[in-house]
Structure formats: structure tokens, C-alpha cells
Short mmCIF file of C-alpha atoms and ligand atoms in Angstrom, two decimals:
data_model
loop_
_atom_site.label_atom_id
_atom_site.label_comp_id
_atom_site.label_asym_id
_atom_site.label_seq_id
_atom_site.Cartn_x
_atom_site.Cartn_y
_atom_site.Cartn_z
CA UNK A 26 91.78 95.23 79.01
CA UNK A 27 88.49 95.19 80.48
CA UNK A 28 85.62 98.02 80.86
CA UNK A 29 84.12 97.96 84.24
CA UNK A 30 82.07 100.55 85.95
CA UNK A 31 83.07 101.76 89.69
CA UNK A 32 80.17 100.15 91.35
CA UNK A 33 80.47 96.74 90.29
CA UNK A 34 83.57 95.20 88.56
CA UNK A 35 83.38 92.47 86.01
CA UNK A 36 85.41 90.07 87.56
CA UNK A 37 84.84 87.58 85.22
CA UNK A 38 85.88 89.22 82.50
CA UNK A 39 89.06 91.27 84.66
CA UNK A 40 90.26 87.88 85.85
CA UNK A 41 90.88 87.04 82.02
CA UNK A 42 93.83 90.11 82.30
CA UNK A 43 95.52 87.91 84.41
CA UNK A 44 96.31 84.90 82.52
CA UNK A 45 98.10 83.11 85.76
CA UNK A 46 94.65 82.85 87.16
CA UNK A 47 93.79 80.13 84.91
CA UNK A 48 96.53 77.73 85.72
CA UNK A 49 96.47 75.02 88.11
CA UNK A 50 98.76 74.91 91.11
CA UNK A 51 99.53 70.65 92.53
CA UNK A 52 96.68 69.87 90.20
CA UNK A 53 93.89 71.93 91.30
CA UNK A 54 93.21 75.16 90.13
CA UNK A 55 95.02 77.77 91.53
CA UNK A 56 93.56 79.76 94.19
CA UNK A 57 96.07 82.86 94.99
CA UNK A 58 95.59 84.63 97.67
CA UNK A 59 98.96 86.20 98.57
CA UNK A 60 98.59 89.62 97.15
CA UNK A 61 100.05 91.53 100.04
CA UNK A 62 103.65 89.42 99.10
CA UNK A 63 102.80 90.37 95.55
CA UNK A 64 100.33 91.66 92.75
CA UNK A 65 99.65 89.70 89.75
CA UNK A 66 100.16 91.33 86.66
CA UNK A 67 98.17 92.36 84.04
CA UNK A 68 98.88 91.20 80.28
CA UNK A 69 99.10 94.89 79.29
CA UNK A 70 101.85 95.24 81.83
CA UNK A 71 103.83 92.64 80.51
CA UNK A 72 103.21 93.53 77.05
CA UNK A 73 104.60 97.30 77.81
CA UNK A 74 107.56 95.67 79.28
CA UNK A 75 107.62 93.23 76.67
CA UNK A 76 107.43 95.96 73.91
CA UNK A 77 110.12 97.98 75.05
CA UNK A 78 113.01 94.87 75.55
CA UNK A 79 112.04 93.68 72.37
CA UNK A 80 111.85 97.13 70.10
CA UNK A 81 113.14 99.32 72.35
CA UNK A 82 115.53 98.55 74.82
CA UNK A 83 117.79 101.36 75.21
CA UNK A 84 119.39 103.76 77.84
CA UNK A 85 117.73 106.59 78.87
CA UNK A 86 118.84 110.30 79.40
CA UNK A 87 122.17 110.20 77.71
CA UNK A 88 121.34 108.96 74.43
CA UNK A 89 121.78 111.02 71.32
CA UNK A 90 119.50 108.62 68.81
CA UNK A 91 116.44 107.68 68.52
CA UNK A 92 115.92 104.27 70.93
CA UNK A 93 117.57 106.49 73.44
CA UNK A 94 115.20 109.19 72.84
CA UNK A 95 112.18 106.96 73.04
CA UNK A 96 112.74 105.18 76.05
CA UNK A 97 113.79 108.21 77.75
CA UNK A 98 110.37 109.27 76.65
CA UNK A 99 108.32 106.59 77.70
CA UNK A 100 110.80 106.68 81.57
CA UNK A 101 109.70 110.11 81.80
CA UNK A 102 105.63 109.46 80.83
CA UNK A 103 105.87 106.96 83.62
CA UNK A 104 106.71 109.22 86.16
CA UNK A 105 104.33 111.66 85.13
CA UNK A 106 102.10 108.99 85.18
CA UNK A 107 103.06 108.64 89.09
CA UNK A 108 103.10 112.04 89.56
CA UNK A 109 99.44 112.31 88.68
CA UNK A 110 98.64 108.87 90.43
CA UNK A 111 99.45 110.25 93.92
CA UNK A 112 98.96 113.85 93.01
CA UNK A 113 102.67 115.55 93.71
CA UNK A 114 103.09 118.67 92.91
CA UNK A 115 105.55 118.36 89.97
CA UNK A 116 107.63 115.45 88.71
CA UNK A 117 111.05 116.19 90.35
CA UNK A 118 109.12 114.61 93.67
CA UNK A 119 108.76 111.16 92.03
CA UNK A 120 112.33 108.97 92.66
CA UNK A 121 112.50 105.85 90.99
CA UNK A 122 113.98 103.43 94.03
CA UNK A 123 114.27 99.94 93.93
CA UNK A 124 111.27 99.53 96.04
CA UNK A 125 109.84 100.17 99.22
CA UNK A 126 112.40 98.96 101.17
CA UNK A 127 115.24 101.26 99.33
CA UNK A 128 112.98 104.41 99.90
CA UNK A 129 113.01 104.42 103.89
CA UNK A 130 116.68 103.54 103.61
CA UNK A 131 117.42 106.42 101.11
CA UNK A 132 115.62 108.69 103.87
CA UNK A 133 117.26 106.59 106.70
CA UNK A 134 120.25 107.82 104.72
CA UNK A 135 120.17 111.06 103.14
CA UNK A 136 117.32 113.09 105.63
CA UNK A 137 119.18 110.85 108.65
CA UNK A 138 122.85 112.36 107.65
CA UNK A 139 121.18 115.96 109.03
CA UNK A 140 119.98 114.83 112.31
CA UNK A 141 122.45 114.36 115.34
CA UNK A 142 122.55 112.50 118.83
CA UNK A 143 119.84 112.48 121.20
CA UNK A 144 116.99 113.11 118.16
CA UNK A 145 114.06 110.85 118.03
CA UNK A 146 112.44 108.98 115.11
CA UNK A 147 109.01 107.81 116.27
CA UNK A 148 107.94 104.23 114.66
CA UNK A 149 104.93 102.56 115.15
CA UNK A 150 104.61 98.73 116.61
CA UNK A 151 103.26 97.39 113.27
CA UNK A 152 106.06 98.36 110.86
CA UNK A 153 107.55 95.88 108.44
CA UNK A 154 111.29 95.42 109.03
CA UNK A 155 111.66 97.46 106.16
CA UNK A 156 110.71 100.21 108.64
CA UNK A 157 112.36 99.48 111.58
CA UNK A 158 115.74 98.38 110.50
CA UNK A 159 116.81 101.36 108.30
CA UNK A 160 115.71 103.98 111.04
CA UNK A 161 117.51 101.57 114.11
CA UNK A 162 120.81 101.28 111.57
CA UNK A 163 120.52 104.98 111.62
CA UNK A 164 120.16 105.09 115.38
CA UNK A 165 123.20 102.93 115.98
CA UNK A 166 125.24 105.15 113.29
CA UNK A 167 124.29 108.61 114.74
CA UNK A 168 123.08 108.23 118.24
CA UNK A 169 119.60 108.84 117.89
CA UNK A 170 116.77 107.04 119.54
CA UNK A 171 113.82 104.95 118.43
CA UNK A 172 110.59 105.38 119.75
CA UNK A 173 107.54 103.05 119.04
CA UNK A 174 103.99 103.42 119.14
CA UNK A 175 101.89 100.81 120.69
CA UNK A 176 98.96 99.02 119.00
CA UNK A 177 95.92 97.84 120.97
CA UNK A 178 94.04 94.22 120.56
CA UNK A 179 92.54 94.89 117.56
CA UNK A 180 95.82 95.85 115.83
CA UNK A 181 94.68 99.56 116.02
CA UNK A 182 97.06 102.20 116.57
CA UNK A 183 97.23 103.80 119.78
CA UNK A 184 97.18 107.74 118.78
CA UNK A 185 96.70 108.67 122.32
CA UNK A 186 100.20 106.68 123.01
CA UNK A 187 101.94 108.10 119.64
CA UNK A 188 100.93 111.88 120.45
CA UNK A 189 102.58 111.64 123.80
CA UNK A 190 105.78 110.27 122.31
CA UNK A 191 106.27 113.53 120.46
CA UNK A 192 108.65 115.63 121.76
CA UNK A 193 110.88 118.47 120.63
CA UNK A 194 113.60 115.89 119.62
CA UNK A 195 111.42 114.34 116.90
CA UNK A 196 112.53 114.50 113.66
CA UNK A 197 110.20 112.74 112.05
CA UNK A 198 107.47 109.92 112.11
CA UNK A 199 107.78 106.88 110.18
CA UNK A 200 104.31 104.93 110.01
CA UNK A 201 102.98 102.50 108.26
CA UNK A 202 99.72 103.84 105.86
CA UNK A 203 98.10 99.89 105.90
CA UNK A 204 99.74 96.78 107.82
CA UNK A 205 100.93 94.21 105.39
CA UNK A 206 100.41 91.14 108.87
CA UNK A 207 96.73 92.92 109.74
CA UNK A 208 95.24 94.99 107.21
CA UNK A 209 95.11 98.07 109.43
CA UNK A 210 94.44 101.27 107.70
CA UNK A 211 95.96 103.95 109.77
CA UNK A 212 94.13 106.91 110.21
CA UNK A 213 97.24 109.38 108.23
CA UNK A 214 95.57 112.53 107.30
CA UNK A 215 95.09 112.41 111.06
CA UNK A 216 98.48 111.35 112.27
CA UNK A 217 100.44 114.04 109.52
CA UNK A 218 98.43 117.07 111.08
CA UNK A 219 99.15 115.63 114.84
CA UNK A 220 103.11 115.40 113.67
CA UNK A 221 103.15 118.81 111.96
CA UNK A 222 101.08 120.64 114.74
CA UNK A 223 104.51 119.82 116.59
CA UNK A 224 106.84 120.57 113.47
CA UNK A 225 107.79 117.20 112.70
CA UNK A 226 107.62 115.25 109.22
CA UNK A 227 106.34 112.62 108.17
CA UNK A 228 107.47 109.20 106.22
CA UNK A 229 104.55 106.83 104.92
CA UNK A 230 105.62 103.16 103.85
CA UNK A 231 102.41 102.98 101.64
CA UNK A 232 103.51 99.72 100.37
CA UNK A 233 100.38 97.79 100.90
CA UNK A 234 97.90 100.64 100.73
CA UNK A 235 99.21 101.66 97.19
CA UNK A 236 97.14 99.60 95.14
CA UNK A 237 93.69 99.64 97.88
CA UNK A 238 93.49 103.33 98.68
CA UNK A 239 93.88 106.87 96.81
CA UNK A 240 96.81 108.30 98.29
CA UNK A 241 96.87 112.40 97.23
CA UNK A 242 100.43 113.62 98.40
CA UNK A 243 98.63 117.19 98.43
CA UNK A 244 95.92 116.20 100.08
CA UNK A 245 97.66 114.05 103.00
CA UNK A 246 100.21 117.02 103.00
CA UNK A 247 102.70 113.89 103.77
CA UNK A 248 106.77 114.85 103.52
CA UNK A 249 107.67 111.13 102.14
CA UNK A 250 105.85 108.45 100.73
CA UNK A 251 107.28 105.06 99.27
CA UNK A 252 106.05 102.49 97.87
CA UNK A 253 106.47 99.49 95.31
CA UNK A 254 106.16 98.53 92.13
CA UNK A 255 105.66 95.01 92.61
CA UNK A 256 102.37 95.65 95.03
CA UNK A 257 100.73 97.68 92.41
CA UNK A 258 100.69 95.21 89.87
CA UNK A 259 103.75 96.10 88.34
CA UNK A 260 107.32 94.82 87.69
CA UNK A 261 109.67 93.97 91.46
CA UNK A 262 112.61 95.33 91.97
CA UNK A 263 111.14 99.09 91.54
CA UNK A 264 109.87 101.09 94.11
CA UNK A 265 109.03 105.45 93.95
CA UNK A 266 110.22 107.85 96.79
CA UNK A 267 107.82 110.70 96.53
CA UNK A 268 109.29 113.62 98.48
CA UNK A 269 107.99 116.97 98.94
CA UNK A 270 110.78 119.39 97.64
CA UNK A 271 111.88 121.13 100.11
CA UNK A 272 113.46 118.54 101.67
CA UNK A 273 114.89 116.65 99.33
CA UNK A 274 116.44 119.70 97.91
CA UNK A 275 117.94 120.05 101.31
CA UNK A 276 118.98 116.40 101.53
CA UNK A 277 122.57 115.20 100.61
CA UNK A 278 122.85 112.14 97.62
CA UNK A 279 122.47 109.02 99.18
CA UNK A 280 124.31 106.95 95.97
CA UNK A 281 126.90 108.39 94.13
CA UNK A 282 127.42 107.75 90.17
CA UNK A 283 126.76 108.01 86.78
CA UNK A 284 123.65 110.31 86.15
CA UNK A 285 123.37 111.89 89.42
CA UNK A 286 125.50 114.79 88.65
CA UNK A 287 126.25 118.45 86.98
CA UNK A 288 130.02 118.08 86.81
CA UNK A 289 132.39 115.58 88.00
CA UNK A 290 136.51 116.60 88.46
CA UNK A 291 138.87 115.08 91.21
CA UNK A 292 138.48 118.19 92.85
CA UNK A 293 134.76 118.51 93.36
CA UNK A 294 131.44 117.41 91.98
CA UNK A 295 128.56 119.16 91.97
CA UNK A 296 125.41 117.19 91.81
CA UNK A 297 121.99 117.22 89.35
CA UNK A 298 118.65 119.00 90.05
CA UNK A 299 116.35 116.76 91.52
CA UNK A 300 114.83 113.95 90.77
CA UNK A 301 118.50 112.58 89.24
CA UNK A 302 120.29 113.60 92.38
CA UNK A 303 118.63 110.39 93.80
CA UNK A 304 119.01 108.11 90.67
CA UNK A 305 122.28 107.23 90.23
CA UNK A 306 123.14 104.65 87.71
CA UNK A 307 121.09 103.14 84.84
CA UNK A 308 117.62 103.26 86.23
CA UNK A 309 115.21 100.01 85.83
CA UNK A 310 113.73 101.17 82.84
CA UNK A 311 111.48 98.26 81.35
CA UNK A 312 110.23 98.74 84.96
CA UNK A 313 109.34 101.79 84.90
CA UNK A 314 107.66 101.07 81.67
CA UNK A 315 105.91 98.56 83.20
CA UNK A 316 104.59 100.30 86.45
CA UNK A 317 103.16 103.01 84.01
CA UNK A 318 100.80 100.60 82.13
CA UNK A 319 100.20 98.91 85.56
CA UNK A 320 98.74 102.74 86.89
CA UNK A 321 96.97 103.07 83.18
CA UNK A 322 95.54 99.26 84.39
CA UNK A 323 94.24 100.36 87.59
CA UNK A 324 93.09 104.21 86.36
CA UNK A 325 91.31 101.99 84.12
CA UNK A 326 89.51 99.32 86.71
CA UNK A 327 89.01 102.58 88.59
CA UNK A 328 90.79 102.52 92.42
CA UNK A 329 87.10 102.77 93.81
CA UNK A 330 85.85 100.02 92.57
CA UNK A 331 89.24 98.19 92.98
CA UNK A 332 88.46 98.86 96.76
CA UNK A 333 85.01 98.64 97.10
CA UNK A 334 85.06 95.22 95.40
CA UNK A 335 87.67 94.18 98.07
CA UNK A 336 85.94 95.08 100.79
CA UNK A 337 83.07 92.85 100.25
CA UNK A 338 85.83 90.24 99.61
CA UNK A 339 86.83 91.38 103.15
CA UNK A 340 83.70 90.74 104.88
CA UNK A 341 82.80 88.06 103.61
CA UNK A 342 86.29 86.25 104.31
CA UNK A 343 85.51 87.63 108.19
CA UNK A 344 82.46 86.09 108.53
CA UNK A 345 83.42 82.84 106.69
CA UNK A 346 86.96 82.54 108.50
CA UNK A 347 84.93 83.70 111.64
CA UNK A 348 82.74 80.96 111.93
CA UNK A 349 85.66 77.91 112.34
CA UNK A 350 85.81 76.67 115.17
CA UNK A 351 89.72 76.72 116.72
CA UNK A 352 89.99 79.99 114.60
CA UNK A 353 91.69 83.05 115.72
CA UNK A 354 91.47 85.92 113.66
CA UNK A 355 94.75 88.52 114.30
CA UNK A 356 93.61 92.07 113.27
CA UNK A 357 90.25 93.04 113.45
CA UNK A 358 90.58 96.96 113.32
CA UNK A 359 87.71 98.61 112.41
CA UNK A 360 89.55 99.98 109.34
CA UNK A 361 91.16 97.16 107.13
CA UNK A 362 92.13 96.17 103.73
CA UNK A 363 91.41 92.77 102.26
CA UNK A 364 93.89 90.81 104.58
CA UNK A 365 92.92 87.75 106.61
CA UNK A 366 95.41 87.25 109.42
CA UNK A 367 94.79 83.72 111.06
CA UNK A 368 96.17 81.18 113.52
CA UNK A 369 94.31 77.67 114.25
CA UNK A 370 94.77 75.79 117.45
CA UNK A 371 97.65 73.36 117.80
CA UNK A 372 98.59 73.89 114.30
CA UNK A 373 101.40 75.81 113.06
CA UNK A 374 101.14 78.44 110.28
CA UNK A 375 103.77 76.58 108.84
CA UNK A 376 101.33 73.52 108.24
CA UNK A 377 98.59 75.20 106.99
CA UNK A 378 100.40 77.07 104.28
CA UNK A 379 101.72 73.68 103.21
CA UNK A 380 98.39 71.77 103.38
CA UNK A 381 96.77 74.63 101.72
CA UNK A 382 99.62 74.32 98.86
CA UNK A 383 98.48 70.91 98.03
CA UNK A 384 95.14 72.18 97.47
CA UNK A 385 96.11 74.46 95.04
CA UNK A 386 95.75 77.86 97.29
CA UNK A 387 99.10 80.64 97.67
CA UNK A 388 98.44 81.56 100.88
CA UNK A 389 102.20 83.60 103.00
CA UNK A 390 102.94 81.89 106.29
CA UNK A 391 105.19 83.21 108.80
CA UNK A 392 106.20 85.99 110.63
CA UNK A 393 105.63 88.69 107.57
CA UNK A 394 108.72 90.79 108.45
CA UNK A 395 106.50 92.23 111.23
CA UNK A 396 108.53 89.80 114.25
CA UNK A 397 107.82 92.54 116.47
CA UNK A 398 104.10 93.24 115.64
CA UNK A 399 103.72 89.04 116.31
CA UNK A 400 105.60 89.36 119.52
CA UNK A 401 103.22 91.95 120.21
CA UNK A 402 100.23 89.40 119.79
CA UNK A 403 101.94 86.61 121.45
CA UNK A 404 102.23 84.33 118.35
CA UNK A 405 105.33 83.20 116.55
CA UNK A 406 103.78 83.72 113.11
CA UNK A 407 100.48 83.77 111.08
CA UNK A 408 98.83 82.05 107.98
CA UNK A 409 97.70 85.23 105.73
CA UNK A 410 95.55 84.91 103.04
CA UNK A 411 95.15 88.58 101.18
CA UNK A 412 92.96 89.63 98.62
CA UNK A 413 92.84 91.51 95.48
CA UNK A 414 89.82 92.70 93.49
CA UNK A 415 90.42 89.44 90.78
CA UNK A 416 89.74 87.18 93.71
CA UNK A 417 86.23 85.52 94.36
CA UNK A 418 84.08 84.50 96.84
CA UNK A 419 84.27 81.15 95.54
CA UNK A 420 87.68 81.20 96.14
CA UNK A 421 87.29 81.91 99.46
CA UNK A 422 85.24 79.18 100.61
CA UNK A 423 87.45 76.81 98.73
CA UNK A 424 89.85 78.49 101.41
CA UNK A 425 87.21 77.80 104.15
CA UNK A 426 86.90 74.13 103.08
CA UNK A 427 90.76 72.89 103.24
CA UNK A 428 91.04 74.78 106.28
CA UNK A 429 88.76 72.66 107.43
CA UNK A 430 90.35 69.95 105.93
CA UNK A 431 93.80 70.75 107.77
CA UNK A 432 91.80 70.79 110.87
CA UNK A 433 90.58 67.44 110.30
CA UNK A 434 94.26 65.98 109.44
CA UNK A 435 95.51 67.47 112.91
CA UNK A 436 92.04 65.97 114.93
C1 PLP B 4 104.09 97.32 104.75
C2 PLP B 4 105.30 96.96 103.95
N1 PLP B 4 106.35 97.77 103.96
C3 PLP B 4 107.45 97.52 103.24
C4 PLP B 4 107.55 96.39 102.47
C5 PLP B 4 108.81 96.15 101.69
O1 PLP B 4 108.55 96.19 100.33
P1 PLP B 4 109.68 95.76 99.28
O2 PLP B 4 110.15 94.40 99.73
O3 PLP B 4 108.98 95.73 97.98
O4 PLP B 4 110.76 96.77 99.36
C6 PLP B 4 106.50 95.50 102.44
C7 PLP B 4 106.58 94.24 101.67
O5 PLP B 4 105.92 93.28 101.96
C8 PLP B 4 105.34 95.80 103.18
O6 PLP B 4 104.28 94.97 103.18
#
């Protein structure tokens, strides 16, 4: 693992923690720059995950011997480890999901079984399906409505717009805390004390701003947070639901099973204390593992530097990007993470994600599970080329240069 101080990382030397960087892609070497999809991970990731299906894969909780001991003691130091790495309040907060996605649908769920017809959930217009679907699901189950928040040019929020859509028939705001199609970084601290000046909690998907941003759960005073695994340079296919207590002691089980409860007869079960009331079934455990060396990796790098190395990534992929002709740039807030959102004249994202392919670079083209958001912006779909703190400026303008190079093709 590699020693770097939080003003100026060693990327050099961090890039050789992610052996995948050195392979080629179609020949060339590989340029990836589609780390809002997902993260690449670490060697000491793998090698936790690694350690535990080789010499100690066993279950966890309800073991009497020792493997079951031990990997119910390395679950458990994971979620302290995520406990301290957004700053809850105790461990019973942190719910092991399958990712960010399974979070807003547990709360679509479980906090959505106590509303009733005619409440409101207010959603913003830059959500990832992930949440809009669960919350318009719930809608169509329960009669509630949806309400959206409009986003200006820029792919900025429109606060003025989202402060008049509370009401007293809120029940909560769902917002994204970054965009995963423009980089946005929402202003949350702000928007939590708006929604609670009016009594109404609030959801953050955090699942892009989880590995760019501190997120302190005390701090934000937020009610839910969820993110994923997968985004923090960790395993896919696990997520964490951080909820604040009191309501998810007041929240029914969303899956029933094995693990999740006190006592069990055909009469009645009662359920466990939190956080196994949300965890039913055999958890993803080498997962779990995993995500907690992938927070040890980034305690390590140091978050600050992590982000302050990106942002110069950022600006200089603005300016660069910027500068071609036939280049339209799609989010430009004034607050972003390292995401480049781009369409070119005449040329389908489509095309340019496969011409880029053959040069070796990952970028994601399409509509990024944000439809809406590019209906919004009057474009079926985007070529997005995000950045993490491995990633290079040289990389960059070989980015610049078979963009170029598409453009040329199409002349
Ligand atoms: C902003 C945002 N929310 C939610 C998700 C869903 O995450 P997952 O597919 O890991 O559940 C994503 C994934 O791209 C995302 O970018």
C-alpha cells in the first residue's frame, strides 16, 4: 500500500495498487476512465477477500467454532469500520444491503409501508433510476405522489423550486448527494436543514459522492444514507443503509428470514434488535471483508487528498475537453466531482464510446440511468468519462486526442 501525504498523492507509486492499470485494453494501454460505473480495486482489497475464502470462509453470527467466530469478527470490524467512516452514532445504524439500489428500495419499502394516500415524496430531476423507480413503485402501491425538483442549465439544483414543493404532505426528500450523468455536488447540509425546518426527513443516495467527499452522518444530521460498495473501491453486490435509529426502530422488516429474528413459531415472530432486523439471510460476507480494507485503503490515501487530487483532474479535463471544437460539455455546476459529461456534433455517444474502445480508453456511453435528467437536457444520451485519483493527466489528453480522432472519422 502506498504512503502519500494529503497535499500531493504519489500517483505513481498508488497506481501500482491497482494492478489492472497496467494492462492493455485492444492493444494499447488501458486508459479507464469509467469510475462513476465502478471503482477499481486495490490489491489489499482483494487480498482481504482473498484471505478470508481461502482460510476463512465461514458463516457468521450463528457459528459455535472458531471460523465462525472469526469471520463474524472480521463482519462486525467492517461495520465498525463504516460506522466510523461516515461517523453514525453507533453500529446498529450501519445495514449491510446489496447496494445502493437495495437501500432506497428497503426505505421505499419498510419507511413507505407507514405513509398513506395523498403523502408526497419530493425527488429531484437528476436522480438515478435507482431513485425514482423505488419511490414511484411505492406511489403506485400506496397512493402517494411524486414530486420533482427542477435543475437549471448548468445541472444545478433549483433550491428555490425544491423549497416550494414542500408541503405538509411530505414525508420525506430523496436527493441525490453527487450526480453520477453531471458531477453535481448538491449543496445537502443545506437541503437537510431546509427539509427538517418543515419536519420532513431526508434520504441521500450518496452513491457517487462516497468515495469523493467526507460524508459525517452527525454532521449532515441526514435520516438515511446509502451507498455502495462497488463505488468505493470495494467488492459489487454490497451496498450500507445508514439510518438514524429512531426510525428504523420504528420501521417494519422489509425481508423476512433466517437471522432477522428473536423467535420464530407459526403463531408469531418477533423480530431482532437492529441492525439484523434488516439483514435477513446469510449476509455477503467476503464483501464486507472486502469493503473494510477498501475504507482502511482510502483512510490510508487520505479522502482529502483523494479529492483534491481529483479536482485538478477535473479542471484540467474542463479546459482540455473545453477547447474541441463541436464539443458540448453537459454539467457545468459550479460544484462537481471528477465527471466529464460530453456530446459531439453529429456523432452519437454510442460511437464515441466504441471508437474510444479501440483506443484502449473505458469510457460509459448512454443514458446513465438518469433518462429523465437527459430528457431534461434535450439529448438522448452522453459519452462520460469519470475520474478517480489513480488517473492522470496524461491520460486525459490521450482522451483529448482520439476524440479528436473520432471527429476526424465522422468529417
Ligand atoms: C447516483 C447513483 N445512485 C444509485 C446508483 C445505483 O447503484 P448500485 O447499482 O450499485 O445499486 C448509482 C450507480 O451508478 C448511482 O450512480
Amino acid at each position: 500500500m502506498t504512503v502519500a501525504s494529503t497535499r500531493k498523492l504519489a500517483v505513481e507509486e498508488i497506481r501500482k495498487d491497482f494492478p489492472i492499470l497496467a494492462t492493455t485494453a485492444r492493444g494499447r494501454p488501458l486508459v479507464y476512465l469509467d469510475n462513476a460505473a465502478t471503482t477499481l480495486k486495490p490489491k489489499s482489497v482483494v487480498e482481504a477477500v482473498q484471505r478470508h475464502l481461502l482460510l476463512g470462509a465461514s458463516n457468521v453470527h450463528r457459528g459455535v467454532h472458531y471460523l465462525s467466530e472469526k469471520a463474524t469478527a472480521d463482519f462486525e470490524a467492517s461495520r465498525e469500520k463504516v460506522r466510523s467512516f461516515i461517523n453514525a452514532r453507533e453500529k446498529a445504524e450501519i445495514i449491510f444491503t446489496a447496494g445502493t439500489t437495495a437501500g432506497i428500495n428497503l426505505v421505499a419499502h419498510s419507511y413507505g409501508s407507514l405513509l398513506k394516500a395523498g403523502d408526497e415524496i419530493i425527488i429531484s430531476a437528476m436522480e438515478h433510476h435507482s431513485n425514482i423507480v423505488p419511490w414511484q413503485m411505492l406511489c403506485e402501491r400506496q397512493g402517494l405522489t411524486l414530486r420533482v425538483a427542477p435543475v437549471n442549465d448548468r445541472g444545478e439544483l433549483d433550491l428555490t423550486a425544491l423549497e416550494q414543493l414542500i408541503n405538509q404532505k411530505t414525508r420525506l426528500v430523496a436527493i441525490v448527494a453527487v450526480s453520477n450523468a453531471l458531477g453535481t455536488i448538491n449543496p445537502i447540509k443545506h437541503i437537510i436543514d431546509l427539509a427538517h425546518s418543515h419536519d420532513v426527513p431526508v434520504l441521500l443516495d450518496a452513491a457517487q459522492a462516497v468515495a469523493h467527499i467526507s460524508l459525517d452522518v452527525q454532521a449532515l444530521d441526514v435520516d438515511f444514507l446509502a451507498f455502495s460498495s462497488h463505488k468505493l473501491f470495494g467488492p459489487t453486490g454490497l451496498g450500507v443503509l445508514y439510518g438514524r435509529r429512531e426510525l428504523l426502530d420504528r420501521m417494519p422488516p422489509f425481508l423476512g428470514g433466517g437471522d432477522m429474528i428473536r423467535s420464530v413459531t407459526f403463531a408469531k415472530t418477533t423480530y431482532a434488535d437492529l441492525p439484523a432486523k434488516f439483514e435477513a439471510g446469510t449476509p455477503h460476507i467476503a464483501g464486507v471483508i472486502g469493503l473494510g480494507a477498501a475504507i482502511d485503503y482510502v483512510n490510508h490515501v487520505g479522502l482529502a487528498a483523494i479529492a483534491a487530487a481529483e479536482d485538478e483532474l477535473l479542471h484540467y479535463g474542463t479546459r482540455c475537453l473545453s477547447e474541441i471544437p463541436g464539443l458540448r460539455m453537459i454539467g457545468t455546476a459550479e460544484h462537481k466531482t471528477s465527471i466529464l459529461g460530453f456530446v459531439l456534433d453529429d456523432i452519437h455517444p454510442h460511437d464515441i464510446g466504441t471508437l474510444l474502445d479501440q483506443e484502449g480508453i473505458a469510457i460509459r456511453a448512454g443514458h446513465h440511468c438518469t433518462q429523465p435528467l437527459m430528457d431534461r437536457f434535450g439529448v438522448p444520451a452522453t459519452a462520460r468519462a469519470s475520474l478517480a485519483f489513480y488517473n492522470t493527466k496524461s491520460e486525459i489528453d490521450t482522451l483529448v486526442q482520439a476524440i479528436l480522432k473520432v471527429q476526424r472519422l465522422f468529417a
